[in-house]
Amino acid sequence: MSETDESQETPRAKRLPLVCWLVVFWLLLWRSLDIGMVLLGIAVALLVVMLFPMPRLSVPVVLRPLSALWLATHLVFELVTSALRLLWYTRKHARDPDVAIVEVPILSDVDHVIAVAANMISLAPGTFVLQIDRERRLFYVYTVDVDSPAKLAKARRHAISLQTKVVRAFAPRDELRALASMRDRQEEAR
Amino acid sequence: MSILDIASSICLLSGATFCVVGAYGMLRFPDVPSRLQAATKPQTLGLLLVLLGVALQLEFGQALGLALVALLQIITAPVLSQLVGRAAYRTGAIAPNTMVVDELELRLAAEDAGDANGASDNQDR
């Protein structure tokens, strides 16, 4: 938790997006746009924000709409392929699966980006994040269907490419640049 | 039967099929983490398809409520698999003969042998 400062709460104005989202959430739950419902929603949202103050995020949340849209489409694709792959694998190898726990470097140093990346990896085919080492920036990813070193390397690459997409969508600009330069180094190494 | 009806019945049926696949995997896999795989992924997709199938039959405002269900499912399923998976790992609920490589164990073993410092910072995660 290097970026949050528990002693300092989010300033009032910064809480506005959260209040708006809670009102929208409330209206979706009740599926009504009654003026009474809206007022009640605002009251509940304010109450929630006051009762459960969130720690301040020192790194602002960035959103690149195009990259986020690409991430969302990719998420659907991941879900479908992971379900199909698991179906195939269940049929053939479920009694004696080959699993591994793989160490994958985390590409970001921002808490919310790491959280989204961990979620994405956990929705991808045959993998989920078992342990997060925040300090050394390592994911420990549980992987099914790795009977050869090649498949192990593939699982690692897959987790990294997913993270790349998350970083492109949500991470601050300097991390994006760091990612690009890392890519370049890798290209040169090849 | 309109095209909408056909589309929504395809969604409902395939969604239900994916849920069955998840249940089948639950029965077949040997230990907690691999069963978790089977339980979370096909089931998430199955639920999304069922929701889509139902949403096609509803008015727009009503269908938006279902979008909320889908969102919460996508956000919470990975969190659940991480927590349950980690608990399973720590209590040794992974069938050892299925494990090919365990880099977490290698790391923990290295820490036990080396500094006690690193091991203790690992514990509160």
Coordinates of C-alpha atoms in Angstrom, one line a residue:
Chain A
M1 CA 0.0 0.0 0.0
S2 CA 2.7 2.5 -0.9
E3 CA 0.4 5.0 -2.6
T4 CA -2.4 5.4 -0.2
D5 CA -2.2 7.5 2.9
E6 CA -4.7 6.2 5.4
S7 CA -4.5 9.3 7.6
Q8 CA -5.6 11.6 4.9
E9 CA -9.1 11.2 3.5
T10 CA -10.0 12.1 -0.1
P11 CA -11.0 15.8 -0.3
R12 CA -14.7 16.5 -0.7
A13 CA -14.6 17.5 -4.3
K14 CA -12.7 14.4 -5.3
R15 CA -15.5 12.2 -3.9
L16 CA -18.0 13.5 -6.4
P17 CA -17.4 10.8 -9.1
L18 CA -17.9 8.2 -6.4
V19 CA -21.1 9.8 -5.3
C20 CA -22.4 9.9 -8.9
W21 CA -21.5 6.3 -9.5
L22 CA -23.3 5.2 -6.3
V23 CA -26.4 7.1 -7.3
V24 CA -26.3 5.5 -10.8
F25 CA -25.8 2.1 -9.0
W26 CA -28.8 2.8 -6.8
L27 CA -31.1 3.8 -9.7
L28 CA -30.0 0.6 -11.6
L29 CA -30.8 -1.5 -8.6
W30 CA -34.3 0.0 -8.3
R31 CA -34.7 0.4 -12.1
S32 CA -36.6 3.6 -11.7
L33 CA -36.0 7.3 -12.4
D34 CA -38.6 8.7 -9.9
I35 CA -37.5 12.0 -8.5
G36 CA -38.0 10.6 -5.0
M37 CA -35.8 7.6 -5.9
V38 CA -33.1 10.0 -7.2
L39 CA -33.2 12.0 -4.0
L40 CA -33.1 9.0 -1.8
G41 CA -30.2 7.6 -3.9
I42 CA -28.2 10.9 -3.4
A43 CA -28.9 10.7 0.3
V44 CA -27.7 7.0 0.5
A45 CA -24.7 7.8 -1.6
L46 CA -23.7 10.7 0.6
L47 CA -24.2 8.6 3.7
V48 CA -22.0 5.8 2.3
V49 CA -19.2 8.2 1.4
M50 CA -19.3 9.8 4.8
L51 CA -19.5 6.5 6.8
F52 CA -16.9 4.7 4.8
P53 CA -14.2 7.2 3.7
M54 CA -11.8 5.8 1.2
P55 CA -8.1 6.4 1.5
R56 CA -6.7 8.9 -0.9
L57 CA -5.2 7.8 -4.2
S58 CA -2.0 9.7 -4.7
V59 CA -1.8 8.5 -8.3
P60 CA -4.8 9.9 -10.4
V61 CA -6.9 7.4 -12.2
V62 CA -6.2 7.6 -15.9
L63 CA -8.6 6.2 -18.5
R64 CA -7.8 5.9 -22.2
P65 CA -11.2 5.1 -23.7
L66 CA -10.0 3.4 -26.8
S67 CA -7.5 1.1 -25.0
A68 CA -10.2 0.4 -22.3
L69 CA -12.7 -0.6 -25.0
W70 CA -10.0 -2.9 -26.6
L71 CA -9.4 -4.3 -23.1
A72 CA -13.2 -5.0 -22.7
T73 CA -13.5 -6.7 -26.0
H74 CA -10.4 -8.7 -25.2
L75 CA -12.0 -9.7 -21.9
V76 CA -15.0 -11.2 -23.6
F77 CA -12.6 -13.1 -25.9
E78 CA -10.6 -14.3 -23.0
L79 CA -13.8 -15.5 -21.2
V80 CA -15.0 -17.5 -24.2
T81 CA -11.7 -19.1 -25.0
S82 CA -11.0 -19.9 -21.3
A83 CA -14.4 -21.6 -21.0
L84 CA -13.8 -23.6 -24.2
R85 CA -10.2 -24.5 -23.4
L86 CA -11.3 -25.7 -19.9
L87 CA -14.1 -27.7 -21.4
W88 CA -11.6 -29.5 -23.7
Y89 CA -9.1 -29.9 -20.9
T90 CA -11.7 -31.3 -18.5
R91 CA -12.7 -33.9 -20.9
K92 CA -9.1 -35.2 -21.5
H93 CA -6.9 -34.5 -18.5
A94 CA -9.1 -33.7 -15.5
R95 CA -8.1 -36.7 -13.5
D96 CA -4.4 -35.9 -13.7
P97 CA -3.9 -32.2 -14.6
D98 CA -0.5 -30.6 -15.1
V99 CA -0.4 -27.4 -13.1
A100 CA 2.2 -24.9 -12.1
I101 CA 2.7 -21.8 -10.1
V102 CA 4.5 -19.3 -12.2
E103 CA 6.3 -16.1 -11.1
V104 CA 5.3 -13.1 -13.4
P105 CA 6.7 -9.6 -13.0
I106 CA 4.1 -6.9 -12.4
L107 CA 4.4 -4.2 -15.0
S108 CA 2.9 -1.4 -13.0
D109 CA 3.5 0.3 -9.6
V110 CA 0.0 1.7 -9.2
D111 CA -2.4 -0.2 -6.9
H112 CA -5.5 0.1 -9.0
V113 CA -3.8 -0.9 -12.2
I114 CA -2.3 -4.0 -10.4
A115 CA -5.8 -4.9 -9.2
V116 CA -7.3 -4.7 -12.7
A117 CA -4.4 -6.7 -14.1
A118 CA -4.8 -9.4 -11.5
N119 CA -8.5 -9.6 -12.3
M120 CA -7.8 -9.9 -16.0
I121 CA -5.2 -12.7 -15.4
S122 CA -7.8 -14.5 -13.2
L123 CA -10.3 -14.4 -16.0
A124 CA -7.9 -15.6 -18.7
P125 CA -7.8 -19.3 -19.9
G126 CA -6.5 -21.6 -17.2
T127 CA -4.9 -19.1 -14.9
F128 CA -5.5 -17.2 -11.8
V129 CA -3.4 -15.0 -9.5
L130 CA -2.7 -16.9 -6.3
Q131 CA -0.5 -14.5 -4.6
I132 CA 0.6 -10.9 -5.1
D133 CA 3.9 -9.7 -3.9
R134 CA 3.4 -6.0 -3.9
E135 CA 6.8 -5.0 -2.7
R136 CA 8.8 -7.0 -5.2
R137 CA 6.1 -6.5 -7.8
L138 CA 5.5 -10.2 -8.6
F139 CA 2.4 -12.1 -9.4
Y140 CA 2.3 -15.8 -8.5
V141 CA 0.0 -17.2 -11.2
Y142 CA -1.6 -20.7 -10.9
T143 CA -1.8 -22.2 -14.3
V144 CA -3.5 -25.3 -15.6
D145 CA -2.3 -27.3 -18.7
V146 CA 1.5 -26.8 -18.5
D147 CA 3.1 -30.1 -19.3
S148 CA 6.2 -28.6 -21.1
P149 CA 8.6 -25.7 -20.6
A150 CA 7.3 -24.2 -23.8
K151 CA 3.8 -24.1 -22.4
L152 CA 5.1 -22.6 -19.2
A153 CA 6.8 -19.8 -21.1
K154 CA 3.6 -19.3 -23.1
A155 CA 1.6 -18.9 -19.9
R156 CA 4.1 -16.3 -18.7
R157 CA 4.0 -14.4 -21.9
H158 CA 0.2 -14.5 -21.9
A159 CA 0.1 -13.0 -18.4
I160 CA 2.5 -10.2 -19.5
S161 CA 0.6 -9.4 -22.7
L162 CA -2.6 -9.1 -20.7
Q163 CA -0.9 -6.7 -18.3
T164 CA 0.4 -4.7 -21.2
K165 CA -3.2 -4.1 -22.3
V166 CA -4.3 -3.1 -18.8
V167 CA -1.3 -0.7 -18.5
R168 CA -2.2 0.9 -21.9
A169 CA -5.8 1.5 -20.7
F170 CA -5.3 2.7 -17.1
A171 CA -1.7 3.4 -16.1
P172 CA -0.2 6.9 -15.8
R173 CA 1.8 8.1 -18.8
D174 CA 5.3 7.5 -17.4
E175 CA 4.6 3.8 -16.9
L176 CA 3.4 3.6 -20.5
R177 CA 6.7 5.0 -21.6
A178 CA 8.6 2.6 -19.4
L179 CA 6.6 -0.2 -21.0
A180 CA 7.5 1.0 -24.5
S181 CA 11.2 1.2 -23.7
M182 CA 11.1 -2.3 -22.2
R183 CA 9.6 -3.5 -25.4
D184 CA 12.3 -1.9 -27.4
R185 CA 15.0 -3.5 -25.3
Q186 CA 13.3 -6.9 -25.8
E187 CA 13.2 -6.3 -29.5
E188 CA 16.9 -5.5 -29.5
A189 CA 17.7 -8.6 -27.5
R190 CA 16.1 -10.7 -30.1
Chain B
M1 CA -41.1 -16.8 -33.0
S2 CA -39.2 -13.7 -33.8
I3 CA -35.4 -13.4 -34.4
L4 CA -35.1 -12.0 -30.9
D5 CA -36.7 -15.1 -29.4
I6 CA -34.3 -17.3 -31.3
A7 CA -31.3 -15.3 -30.3
S8 CA -32.3 -15.2 -26.7
S9 CA -33.0 -19.0 -26.6
I10 CA -29.6 -19.6 -28.1
C11 CA -28.0 -17.5 -25.4
L12 CA -30.0 -19.1 -22.6
L13 CA -29.3 -22.7 -23.8
S14 CA -25.6 -22.1 -24.4
G15 CA -25.3 -20.3 -21.1
A16 CA -26.9 -23.2 -19.3
T17 CA -24.5 -25.5 -21.2
F18 CA -21.5 -23.6 -19.9
C19 CA -22.8 -23.8 -16.4
V20 CA -23.1 -27.6 -16.8
V21 CA -19.6 -27.7 -18.1
G22 CA -18.5 -25.9 -14.9
A23 CA -20.2 -28.4 -12.7
Y24 CA -18.7 -31.2 -14.7
G25 CA -15.3 -29.8 -14.2
M26 CA -16.0 -29.4 -10.5
L27 CA -16.6 -33.1 -10.3
R28 CA -13.7 -34.2 -12.4
F29 CA -10.8 -32.1 -11.2
P30 CA -8.8 -33.5 -8.2
D31 CA -8.1 -30.5 -5.9
V32 CA -9.3 -27.1 -4.8
P33 CA -7.4 -24.7 -7.2
S34 CA -8.2 -26.7 -10.3
R35 CA -11.8 -27.1 -9.3
L36 CA -11.9 -23.4 -8.8
Q37 CA -10.8 -22.9 -12.4
A38 CA -13.7 -25.1 -13.5
A39 CA -16.1 -23.4 -11.2
T40 CA -15.3 -19.8 -12.0
K41 CA -14.6 -19.5 -15.7
P42 CA -17.3 -21.5 -17.6
Q43 CA -19.8 -20.5 -15.0
T44 CA -19.1 -16.8 -15.4
L45 CA -19.5 -17.0 -19.1
G46 CA -22.6 -19.1 -18.6
L47 CA -24.2 -16.5 -16.3
L48 CA -23.3 -13.7 -18.8
L49 CA -25.0 -15.6 -21.6
V50 CA -28.1 -16.3 -19.5
L51 CA -28.3 -12.7 -18.5
L52 CA -28.0 -11.6 -22.2
G53 CA -30.7 -14.1 -23.2
V54 CA -33.0 -12.7 -20.5
A55 CA -32.1 -9.1 -21.3
L56 CA -33.2 -9.5 -25.0
Q57 CA -36.7 -10.3 -23.7
L58 CA -36.9 -7.3 -21.4
E59 CA -37.4 -3.6 -21.8
F60 CA -34.2 -1.5 -21.9
G61 CA -34.6 -0.1 -18.4
Q62 CA -35.1 -3.5 -16.9
A63 CA -32.2 -5.0 -18.8
L64 CA -29.9 -2.4 -17.4
G65 CA -30.3 -3.9 -13.9
L66 CA -29.0 -7.1 -15.3
A67 CA -25.9 -5.3 -16.6
L68 CA -25.2 -4.6 -13.0
V69 CA -25.3 -8.3 -12.2
A70 CA -22.9 -9.0 -15.0
L71 CA -20.5 -6.3 -13.8
L72 CA -20.5 -7.5 -10.2
Q73 CA -19.9 -11.1 -11.3
I74 CA -16.9 -10.1 -13.5
I75 CA -15.4 -8.0 -10.7
T76 CA -16.0 -10.5 -7.8
A77 CA -15.2 -13.9 -9.5
P78 CA -11.4 -13.3 -9.8
V79 CA -11.3 -12.0 -6.2
L80 CA -13.0 -15.1 -4.9
S81 CA -10.7 -17.4 -6.9
Q82 CA -7.6 -15.6 -5.5
L83 CA -8.7 -15.8 -1.9
V84 CA -9.9 -19.4 -2.0
G85 CA -6.9 -20.4 -4.1
R86 CA -4.5 -18.8 -1.7
A87 CA -6.2 -20.4 1.3
A88 CA -6.0 -23.8 -0.5
Y89 CA -2.3 -23.3 -1.2
R90 CA -1.5 -22.4 2.4
T91 CA -3.4 -25.3 3.8
G92 CA -1.8 -27.7 1.4
A93 CA -4.9 -28.5 -0.5
I94 CA -3.1 -28.9 -3.8
A95 CA -2.6 -32.4 -5.1
P96 CA 1.2 -32.5 -5.1
N97 CA 1.5 -35.0 -7.9
T98 CA -0.1 -32.6 -10.4
M99 CA 2.3 -29.8 -9.7
V100 CA 5.0 -29.4 -12.4
V101 CA 6.7 -26.3 -11.2
D102 CA 6.0 -24.3 -8.1
E103 CA 8.0 -21.0 -8.2
L104 CA 6.2 -19.7 -5.1
E105 CA 7.4 -22.7 -3.1
L106 CA 11.0 -22.2 -4.4
R107 CA 10.8 -18.6 -3.3
L108 CA 9.4 -19.4 0.1
A109 CA 12.0 -22.1 0.7
A110 CA 14.8 -19.7 -0.3
E111 CA 13.4 -17.2 2.2
D112 CA 13.2 -19.7 5.0
A113 CA 16.9 -20.6 4.4
G114 CA 17.9 -17.0 4.1
D115 CA 16.7 -13.9 5.9
A116 CA 13.8 -14.2 8.3
N117 CA 13.0 -10.7 7.3
G118 CA 11.7 -11.5 3.8
A119 CA 9.6 -14.4 5.1
S120 CA 7.8 -12.2 7.6
D121 CA 7.0 -9.5 5.1
N122 CA 5.5 -12.2 2.9
Q123 CA 3.1 -13.3 5.7
D124 CA 0.8 -10.4 5.8
R125 CA -0.1 -10.5 2.2

